[in-house]
Amino acid sequence: MNRCIILYAGLLLAGLASCATPPPAVPTTPATVVYFSNQEPGGEPYRTRMIVTPAFLRMDDGEGSRDFLLFDRTDATIYSVTSEDKLILVMRRRRVDMNPPETLVRHVVVDTASYPAVDGRKVAHYELVTNRQRCYDLYAADGLLPDVVVALRQYHAALAGQQAATLAVTPAEFRTPCDMDNNVFLPVRQLDYGFPVRLMDMTGRMTQLLDYQKDFRASDSLFQLPADYPRRTLDELRGK
């Protein structure tokens, strides 16, 4: 008799469990995720992540990161979120309303050596030079991650106007040819040859591709800004 009662209770509990409401699914968006190794001159390498969707580009330090940069591709606005300050810095796209100095002379040095392919895409080595200064040492895979390349071009183009506003108030003696070209006048030239699998700028700062996933499902929350953080623009911080 006791065995029957126990068996019946077990079946009842199983039935109740099967009728329980499942937890709601977390909304996700199809995305491409890319992982990099970054290194500052004299520092240790550190890992970063980039997530790209048709509407957004997010850069952060990986899973659980509370500090991140979010680029809204629909209106070309950049948001830099800092958890320590509980602040969102807003950088809206603006025109580059200055012309490059006529003294800037650019050329590209193409390496004829062969390098291992990445995902079947040929890798080539370039040096991007302005006024005899190597502004970028670039290894690029032509045809690799074209959706990410497009998003990065949009991001750097959107940032160039803000960089131009900073350049306008920078004393001439502190303006270097590479700074001017990399940040303002030729902000996407490092993306003209394919996806940068290894990129080093004139200061020695290096970024190198580690891995990527094209069929990533990104939680929609990754593209939402903290509602309780105040927002400030660069113009406000500049006192304009």
CSV table of N, CA, C and O in Angstrom, one decimal, residues 91-188:
chain,number,residue,atom,x,y,z
A,91,MET,N,29.4,60.4,-28.2
A,91,MET,CA,30.1,61.0,-29.3
A,91,MET,C,29.3,60.8,-30.6
A,91,MET,O,29.2,59.8,-31.1
A,92,ARG,N,28.6,61.9,-31.0
A,92,ARG,CA,27.8,61.9,-32.2
A,92,ARG,C,28.7,62.2,-33.4
A,92,ARG,O,29.7,63.0,-33.3
A,93,ARG,N,28.3,61.6,-34.5
A,93,ARG,CA,29.1,61.9,-35.7
A,93,ARG,C,29.0,63.3,-36.1
A,93,ARG,O,28.0,64.0,-36.0
A,94,ARG,N,30.2,63.8,-36.5
A,94,ARG,CA,30.2,65.2,-37.0
A,94,ARG,C,31.2,65.2,-38.2
A,94,ARG,O,32.1,64.4,-38.4
A,95,ARG,N,31.0,66.2,-39.0
A,95,ARG,CA,31.8,66.3,-40.2
A,95,ARG,C,33.3,66.7,-39.9
A,95,ARG,O,33.5,67.4,-38.9
A,96,VAL,N,34.2,66.2,-40.7
A,96,VAL,CA,35.6,66.7,-40.6
A,96,VAL,C,35.6,68.0,-41.4
A,96,VAL,O,35.6,68.0,-42.7
A,97,ASP,N,35.6,69.1,-40.7
A,97,ASP,CA,35.6,70.4,-41.4
A,97,ASP,C,36.9,71.1,-41.5
A,97,ASP,O,37.0,72.3,-41.4
A,98,MET,N,37.9,70.3,-41.8
A,98,MET,CA,39.3,70.8,-42.0
A,98,MET,C,40.0,70.0,-43.1
A,98,MET,O,39.6,68.8,-43.3
A,99,ASN,N,40.9,70.6,-43.8
A,99,ASN,CA,41.6,70.0,-44.9
A,99,ASN,C,42.9,69.5,-44.4
A,99,ASN,O,43.6,70.2,-43.6
A,100,PRO,N,43.4,68.4,-45.0
A,100,PRO,CA,44.8,68.0,-44.6
A,100,PRO,C,45.8,68.9,-45.1
A,100,PRO,O,45.7,69.5,-46.1
A,101,PRO,N,46.9,69.1,-44.3
A,101,PRO,CA,48.0,69.9,-44.8
A,101,PRO,C,48.6,69.4,-46.1
A,101,PRO,O,48.6,68.2,-46.3
A,102,GLU,N,49.0,70.3,-47.0
A,102,GLU,CA,49.6,69.9,-48.2
A,102,GLU,C,50.9,69.2,-48.0
A,102,GLU,O,51.4,68.5,-49.0
A,103,THR,N,51.5,69.3,-46.9
A,103,THR,CA,52.8,68.7,-46.6
A,103,THR,C,52.7,67.2,-46.3
A,103,THR,O,53.7,66.5,-46.2
A,104,LEU,N,51.5,66.6,-46.2
A,104,LEU,CA,51.3,65.2,-45.9
A,104,LEU,C,51.5,64.4,-47.2
A,104,LEU,O,50.8,64.6,-48.2
A,105,VAL,N,52.5,63.5,-47.2
A,105,VAL,CA,52.8,62.7,-48.4
A,105,VAL,C,52.6,61.2,-47.9
A,105,VAL,O,53.3,60.8,-47.0
A,106,ARG,N,51.8,60.5,-48.6
A,106,ARG,CA,51.5,59.1,-48.2
A,106,ARG,C,52.0,58.1,-49.3
A,106,ARG,O,51.9,58.4,-50.5
A,107,HIS,N,52.4,56.9,-48.8
A,107,HIS,CA,52.6,55.8,-49.7
A,107,HIS,C,52.5,54.5,-48.9
A,107,HIS,O,52.4,54.5,-47.7
A,108,VAL,N,52.4,53.4,-49.7
A,108,VAL,CA,52.2,52.1,-49.1
A,108,VAL,C,53.3,51.2,-49.5
A,108,VAL,O,53.7,51.1,-50.7
A,109,VAL,N,54.0,50.5,-48.6
A,109,VAL,CA,55.0,49.5,-48.9
A,109,VAL,C,54.4,48.1,-48.8
A,109,VAL,O,53.8,47.8,-47.8
A,110,VAL,N,54.4,47.4,-49.9
A,110,VAL,CA,53.8,46.1,-50.0
A,110,VAL,C,54.9,45.0,-49.9
A,110,VAL,O,55.9,45.0,-50.7
A,111,ASP,N,54.7,44.1,-49.0
A,111,ASP,CA,55.7,43.0,-48.8
A,111,ASP,C,55.3,41.9,-49.8
A,111,ASP,O,54.2,41.5,-49.9
A,112,THR,N,56.3,41.4,-50.5
A,112,THR,CA,56.1,40.3,-51.4
A,112,THR,C,56.2,38.9,-50.8
A,112,THR,O,56.0,37.9,-51.5
A,113,ALA,N,56.5,38.8,-49.5
A,113,ALA,CA,56.6,37.5,-48.9
A,113,ALA,C,55.3,36.8,-48.7
A,113,ALA,O,54.2,37.5,-48.8
A,114,SER,N,55.2,35.5,-48.6
A,114,SER,CA,54.0,34.8,-48.4
A,114,SER,C,53.8,34.5,-46.9
A,114,SER,O,54.7,34.3,-46.1
A,115,TYR,N,52.5,34.6,-46.5
A,115,TYR,CA,52.2,34.4,-45.1
A,115,TYR,C,51.0,33.4,-45.0
A,115,TYR,O,50.2,33.2,-45.9
A,116,PRO,N,50.9,32.7,-43.8
A,116,PRO,CA,49.8,31.7,-43.7
A,116,PRO,C,48.4,32.3,-43.9
A,116,PRO,O,48.2,33.4,-43.3
A,117,ALA,N,47.6,31.6,-44.6
A,117,ALA,CA,46.2,32.1,-44.8
A,117,ALA,C,45.4,32.0,-43.5
A,117,ALA,O,45.7,31.2,-42.6
A,118,VAL,N,44.3,32.8,-43.4
A,118,VAL,CA,43.4,32.7,-42.3
A,118,VAL,C,42.0,32.3,-42.9
A,118,VAL,O,41.5,33.1,-43.7
A,119,ASP,N,41.5,31.1,-42.5
A,119,ASP,CA,40.2,30.7,-43.0
A,119,ASP,C,40.2,30.7,-44.5
A,119,ASP,O,39.2,31.0,-45.2
A,120,GLY,N,41.3,30.3,-45.1
A,120,GLY,CA,41.4,30.2,-46.6
A,120,GLY,C,41.6,31.6,-47.3
A,120,GLY,O,41.7,31.7,-48.5
A,121,ARG,N,41.7,32.7,-46.5
A,121,ARG,CA,41.9,34.0,-47.1
A,121,ARG,C,43.4,34.4,-47.0
A,121,ARG,O,44.0,34.3,-46.0
A,122,LYS,N,43.9,34.8,-48.1
A,122,LYS,CA,45.3,35.2,-48.3
A,122,LYS,C,45.6,36.4,-47.4
A,122,LYS,O,44.9,37.4,-47.3
A,123,VAL,N,46.7,36.3,-46.7
A,123,VAL,CA,47.2,37.4,-45.8
A,123,VAL,C,48.4,38.1,-46.5
A,123,VAL,O,49.3,37.4,-47.0
A,124,ALA,N,48.3,39.4,-46.5
A,124,ALA,CA,49.4,40.2,-47.1
A,124,ALA,C,49.9,41.2,-46.0
A,124,ALA,O,49.1,41.6,-45.1
A,125,HIS,N,51.2,41.6,-46.2
A,125,HIS,CA,51.8,42.6,-45.2
A,125,HIS,C,52.0,43.9,-45.9
A,125,HIS,O,52.5,44.0,-47.0
A,126,TYR,N,51.6,45.0,-45.2
A,126,TYR,CA,51.7,46.3,-45.7
A,126,TYR,C,52.3,47.2,-44.6
A,126,TYR,O,52.0,47.1,-43.5
A,127,GLU,N,53.0,48.3,-45.1
A,127,GLU,CA,53.4,49.4,-44.2
A,127,GLU,C,52.7,50.6,-44.8
A,127,GLU,O,52.9,51.0,-46.0
A,128,LEU,N,51.9,51.3,-44.0
A,128,LEU,CA,51.2,52.5,-44.4
A,128,LEU,C,52.0,53.7,-43.9
A,128,LEU,O,52.1,53.9,-42.6
A,129,VAL,N,52.5,54.5,-44.8
A,129,VAL,CA,53.5,55.5,-44.4
A,129,VAL,C,52.9,56.9,-44.7
A,129,VAL,O,52.3,57.1,-45.8
A,130,THR,N,53.2,57.8,-43.8
A,130,THR,CA,53.0,59.3,-44.1
A,130,THR,C,54.2,60.0,-43.7
A,130,THR,O,54.8,59.9,-42.6
A,131,ASN,N,54.7,60.8,-44.7
A,131,ASN,CA,55.9,61.6,-44.4
A,131,ASN,C,57.1,60.8,-43.9
A,131,ASN,O,57.7,61.1,-42.9
A,132,ARG,N,57.3,59.6,-44.5
A,132,ARG,CA,58.4,58.7,-44.1
A,132,ARG,C,58.2,58.1,-42.8
A,132,ARG,O,59.1,57.4,-42.3
A,133,GLN,N,57.1,58.3,-42.1
A,133,GLN,CA,56.9,57.6,-40.8
A,133,GLN,C,55.9,56.5,-41.0
A,133,GLN,O,54.8,56.7,-41.6
A,134,ARG,N,56.2,55.3,-40.5
A,134,ARG,CA,55.3,54.2,-40.6
A,134,ARG,C,54.2,54.3,-39.6
A,134,ARG,O,54.4,54.2,-38.4
A,135,CYS,N,53.0,54.6,-40.1
A,135,CYS,CA,51.9,54.9,-39.3
A,135,CYS,C,51.2,53.6,-38.9
A,135,CYS,O,50.6,53.5,-37.8
A,136,TYR,N,51.2,52.6,-39.8
A,136,TYR,CA,50.6,51.3,-39.5
A,136,TYR,C,51.5,50.2,-40.1
A,136,TYR,O,51.9,50.3,-41.2
A,137,ASP,N,51.7,49.1,-39.3
A,137,ASP,CA,52.3,47.9,-39.8
A,137,ASP,C,51.2,46.9,-39.8
A,137,ASP,O,50.6,46.5,-38.7
A,138,LEU,N,50.7,46.5,-41.0
A,138,LEU,CA,49.4,45.8,-41.2
A,138,LEU,C,49.6,44.5,-41.8
A,138,LEU,O,50.3,44.4,-42.9
A,139,TYR,N,49.0,43.4,-41.3
A,139,TYR,CA,48.8,42.1,-41.9
A,139,TYR,C,47.3,42.0,-42.1
A,139,TYR,O,46.5,42.0,-41.1
A,140,ALA,N,46.8,41.9,-43.3
A,140,ALA,CA,45.4,41.9,-43.6
A,140,ALA,C,45.0,40.7,-44.5
A,140,ALA,O,45.8,40.3,-45.4
A,141,ALA,N,43.8,40.1,-44.2
A,141,ALA,CA,43.3,39.0,-44.9
A,141,ALA,C,42.1,39.5,-45.8
A,141,ALA,O,41.1,39.9,-45.3
A,142,ASP,N,42.4,39.5,-47.1
A,142,ASP,CA,41.4,40.1,-48.0
A,142,ASP,C,40.2,39.1,-48.1
A,142,ASP,O,40.3,37.9,-48.3
A,143,GLY,N,39.0,39.7,-47.8
A,143,GLY,CA,37.7,38.9,-47.9
A,143,GLY,C,37.3,38.2,-46.6
A,143,GLY,O,36.3,37.6,-46.5
A,144,LEU,N,38.1,38.4,-45.5
A,144,LEU,CA,37.8,37.8,-44.2
A,144,LEU,C,36.8,38.8,-43.5
A,144,LEU,O,37.1,40.0,-43.4
A,145,LEU,N,35.8,38.2,-42.9
A,145,LEU,CA,34.8,38.9,-42.1
A,145,LEU,C,34.4,40.3,-42.7
A,145,LEU,O,34.6,41.3,-42.1
A,146,PRO,N,33.8,40.3,-43.9
A,146,PRO,CA,33.5,41.5,-44.5
A,146,PRO,C,32.5,42.4,-43.8
A,146,PRO,O,32.5,43.6,-43.8
A,147,ASP,N,31.6,41.7,-43.1
A,147,ASP,CA,30.6,42.5,-42.3
A,147,ASP,C,31.2,43.2,-41.2
A,147,ASP,O,30.8,44.4,-40.8
A,148,VAL,N,32.3,42.7,-40.6
A,148,VAL,CA,33.0,43.3,-39.5
A,148,VAL,C,33.8,44.5,-40.0
A,148,VAL,O,33.9,45.6,-39.4
A,149,VAL,N,34.4,44.3,-41.2
A,149,VAL,CA,35.2,45.4,-41.8
A,149,VAL,C,34.3,46.6,-42.1
A,149,VAL,O,34.6,47.7,-41.9
A,150,VAL,N,33.1,46.3,-42.6
A,150,VAL,CA,32.1,47.4,-42.9
A,150,VAL,C,31.8,48.2,-41.7
A,150,VAL,O,31.8,49.4,-41.6
A,151,ALA,N,31.5,47.4,-40.6
A,151,ALA,CA,31.1,48.1,-39.3
A,151,ALA,C,32.3,48.9,-38.8
A,151,ALA,O,32.1,50.0,-38.2
A,152,LEU,N,33.5,48.4,-38.9
A,152,LEU,CA,34.7,49.1,-38.4
A,152,LEU,C,34.9,50.4,-39.2
A,152,LEU,O,35.3,51.4,-38.7
A,153,ARG,N,34.7,50.3,-40.5
A,153,ARG,CA,34.8,51.5,-41.3
A,153,ARG,C,33.8,52.6,-40.9
A,153,ARG,O,34.2,53.8,-40.8
A,154,GLN,N,32.6,52.2,-40.6
A,154,GLN,CA,31.6,53.1,-40.2
A,154,GLN,C,32.0,53.7,-38.8
A,154,GLN,O,31.8,54.9,-38.6
A,155,TYR,N,32.5,52.9,-37.9
A,155,TYR,CA,32.9,53.4,-36.6
A,155,TYR,C,34.0,54.4,-36.7
A,155,TYR,O,33.9,55.5,-36.1
A,156,HIS,N,35.1,54.1,-37.4
A,156,HIS,CA,36.2,55.0,-37.5
A,156,HIS,C,35.9,56.3,-38.2
A,156,HIS,O,36.4,57.3,-37.9
A,157,ALA,N,35.0,56.2,-39.3
A,157,ALA,CA,34.5,57.4,-40.0
A,157,ALA,C,33.7,58.3,-39.0
A,157,ALA,O,33.9,59.5,-39.1
A,158,ALA,N,32.9,57.6,-38.2
A,158,ALA,CA,32.1,58.4,-37.2
A,158,ALA,C,33.0,59.1,-36.2
A,158,ALA,O,32.7,60.2,-35.7
A,159,LEU,N,34.0,58.4,-35.8
A,159,LEU,CA,34.9,59.0,-34.8
A,159,LEU,C,35.8,60.1,-35.3
A,159,LEU,O,36.3,61.0,-34.5
A,160,ALA,N,36.1,60.1,-36.6
A,160,ALA,CA,37.0,61.1,-37.2
A,160,ALA,C,36.6,62.5,-36.9
A,160,ALA,O,37.5,63.4,-36.7
A,161,GLY,N,35.4,62.8,-37.0
A,161,GLY,CA,34.9,64.2,-36.8
A,161,GLY,C,35.2,64.7,-35.4
A,161,GLY,O,35.6,65.8,-35.1
A,162,GLN,N,35.0,63.8,-34.4
A,162,GLN,CA,35.4,64.1,-33.0
A,162,GLN,C,36.9,64.3,-32.8
A,162,GLN,O,37.3,65.2,-32.1
A,163,GLN,N,37.6,63.5,-33.5
A,163,GLN,CA,39.1,63.6,-33.5
A,163,GLN,C,39.5,64.9,-34.1
A,163,GLN,O,40.5,65.5,-33.7
A,164,ALA,N,38.8,65.3,-35.2
A,164,ALA,CA,39.2,66.6,-35.8
A,164,ALA,C,39.0,67.8,-34.9
A,164,ALA,O,39.7,68.7,-34.9
A,165,ALA,N,37.9,67.7,-34.1
A,165,ALA,CA,37.6,68.8,-33.2
A,165,ALA,C,38.7,68.9,-32.1
A,165,ALA,O,39.1,70.0,-31.7
A,166,THR,N,39.3,67.7,-31.7
A,166,THR,CA,40.4,67.7,-30.8
A,166,THR,C,41.7,68.3,-31.5
A,166,THR,O,42.5,69.0,-30.9
A,167,LEU,N,41.9,67.8,-32.7
A,167,LEU,CA,43.1,68.3,-33.5
A,167,LEU,C,43.1,69.8,-33.7
A,167,LEU,O,44.1,70.4,-33.6
A,168,ALA,N,41.9,70.4,-33.8
A,168,ALA,CA,41.8,71.8,-34.1
A,168,ALA,C,42.3,72.6,-32.9
A,168,ALA,O,42.8,73.8,-33.2
A,169,VAL,N,42.3,72.1,-31.7
A,169,VAL,CA,42.8,72.8,-30.6
A,169,VAL,C,44.1,72.3,-30.1
A,169,VAL,O,44.6,72.7,-29.0
A,170,THR,N,44.7,71.4,-30.9
A,170,THR,CA,46.0,70.9,-30.5
A,170,THR,C,47.1,71.8,-31.1
A,170,THR,O,47.1,72.0,-32.3
A,171,PRO,N,48.1,72.2,-30.3
A,171,PRO,CA,49.2,73.0,-30.9
A,171,PRO,C,49.9,72.3,-32.0
A,171,PRO,O,50.0,71.1,-32.0
A,172,ALA,N,50.3,73.1,-33.0
A,172,ALA,CA,50.9,72.5,-34.2
A,172,ALA,C,52.1,71.6,-33.9
A,172,ALA,O,52.3,70.6,-34.6
A,173,GLU,N,52.9,72.0,-32.9
A,173,GLU,CA,54.1,71.2,-32.6
A,173,GLU,C,53.8,69.8,-32.1
A,173,GLU,O,54.6,69.0,-32.0
A,174,PHE,N,52.5,69.6,-31.6
A,174,PHE,CA,52.1,68.3,-31.1
A,174,PHE,C,51.3,67.5,-32.1
A,174,PHE,O,50.9,66.3,-31.9
A,175,ARG,N,51.2,68.0,-33.3
A,175,ARG,CA,50.5,67.3,-34.4
A,175,ARG,C,51.5,66.5,-35.2
A,175,ARG,O,52.3,67.1,-35.9
A,176,THR,N,51.4,65.2,-35.2
A,176,THR,CA,52.3,64.4,-36.0
A,176,THR,C,51.6,63.9,-37.3
A,176,THR,O,50.3,63.8,-37.3
A,177,PRO,N,52.3,63.6,-38.3
A,177,PRO,CA,51.7,63.2,-39.6
A,177,PRO,C,50.8,61.9,-39.4
A,177,PRO,O,49.7,61.8,-39.9
A,178,CYS,N,51.3,61.0,-38.6
A,178,CYS,CA,50.5,59.7,-38.4
A,178,CYS,C,49.3,60.0,-37.5
A,178,CYS,O,48.2,59.4,-37.8
A,179,ASP,N,49.4,60.8,-36.5
A,179,ASP,CA,48.2,61.2,-35.7
A,179,ASP,C,47.1,61.8,-36.6
A,179,ASP,O,45.9,61.4,-36.5
A,180,MET,N,47.5,62.7,-37.5
A,180,MET,CA,46.6,63.4,-38.3
A,180,MET,C,45.9,62.4,-39.3
A,180,MET,O,44.7,62.4,-39.5
A,181,ASP,N,46.7,61.6,-39.9
A,181,ASP,CA,46.1,60.7,-40.9
A,181,ASP,C,45.3,59.5,-40.3
A,181,ASP,O,44.2,59.2,-40.7
A,182,ASN,N,45.9,58.9,-39.3
A,182,ASN,CA,45.2,57.7,-38.6
A,182,ASN,C,43.9,58.1,-38.0
A,182,ASN,O,42.9,57.4,-38.1
A,183,ASN,N,43.8,59.3,-37.4
A,183,ASN,CA,42.7,59.7,-36.6
A,183,ASN,C,41.7,60.6,-37.4
A,183,ASN,O,40.5,60.5,-37.1
A,184,VAL,N,42.1,61.3,-38.4
A,184,VAL,CA,41.3,62.3,-39.0
A,184,VAL,C,41.1,62.2,-40.5
A,184,VAL,O,40.0,62.0,-41.0
A,185,PHE,N,42.2,62.3,-41.2
A,185,PHE,CA,42.2,62.4,-42.6
A,185,PHE,C,42.1,61.1,-43.4
A,185,PHE,O,41.5,61.0,-44.5
A,186,LEU,N,42.7,60.1,-42.8
A,186,LEU,CA,42.6,58.7,-43.5
A,186,LEU,C,42.2,57.7,-42.4
A,186,LEU,O,43.0,56.7,-42.1
A,187,PRO,N,41.1,57.8,-41.7
A,187,PRO,CA,40.8,57.0,-40.6
A,187,PRO,C,40.5,55.6,-40.9
A,187,PRO,O,40.4,54.7,-40.0
A,188,VAL,N,40.2,55.2,-42.1
A,188,VAL,CA,39.9,53.8,-42.5
A,188,VAL,C,40.9,53.2,-43.4
A,188,VAL,O,40.7,52.1,-43.9
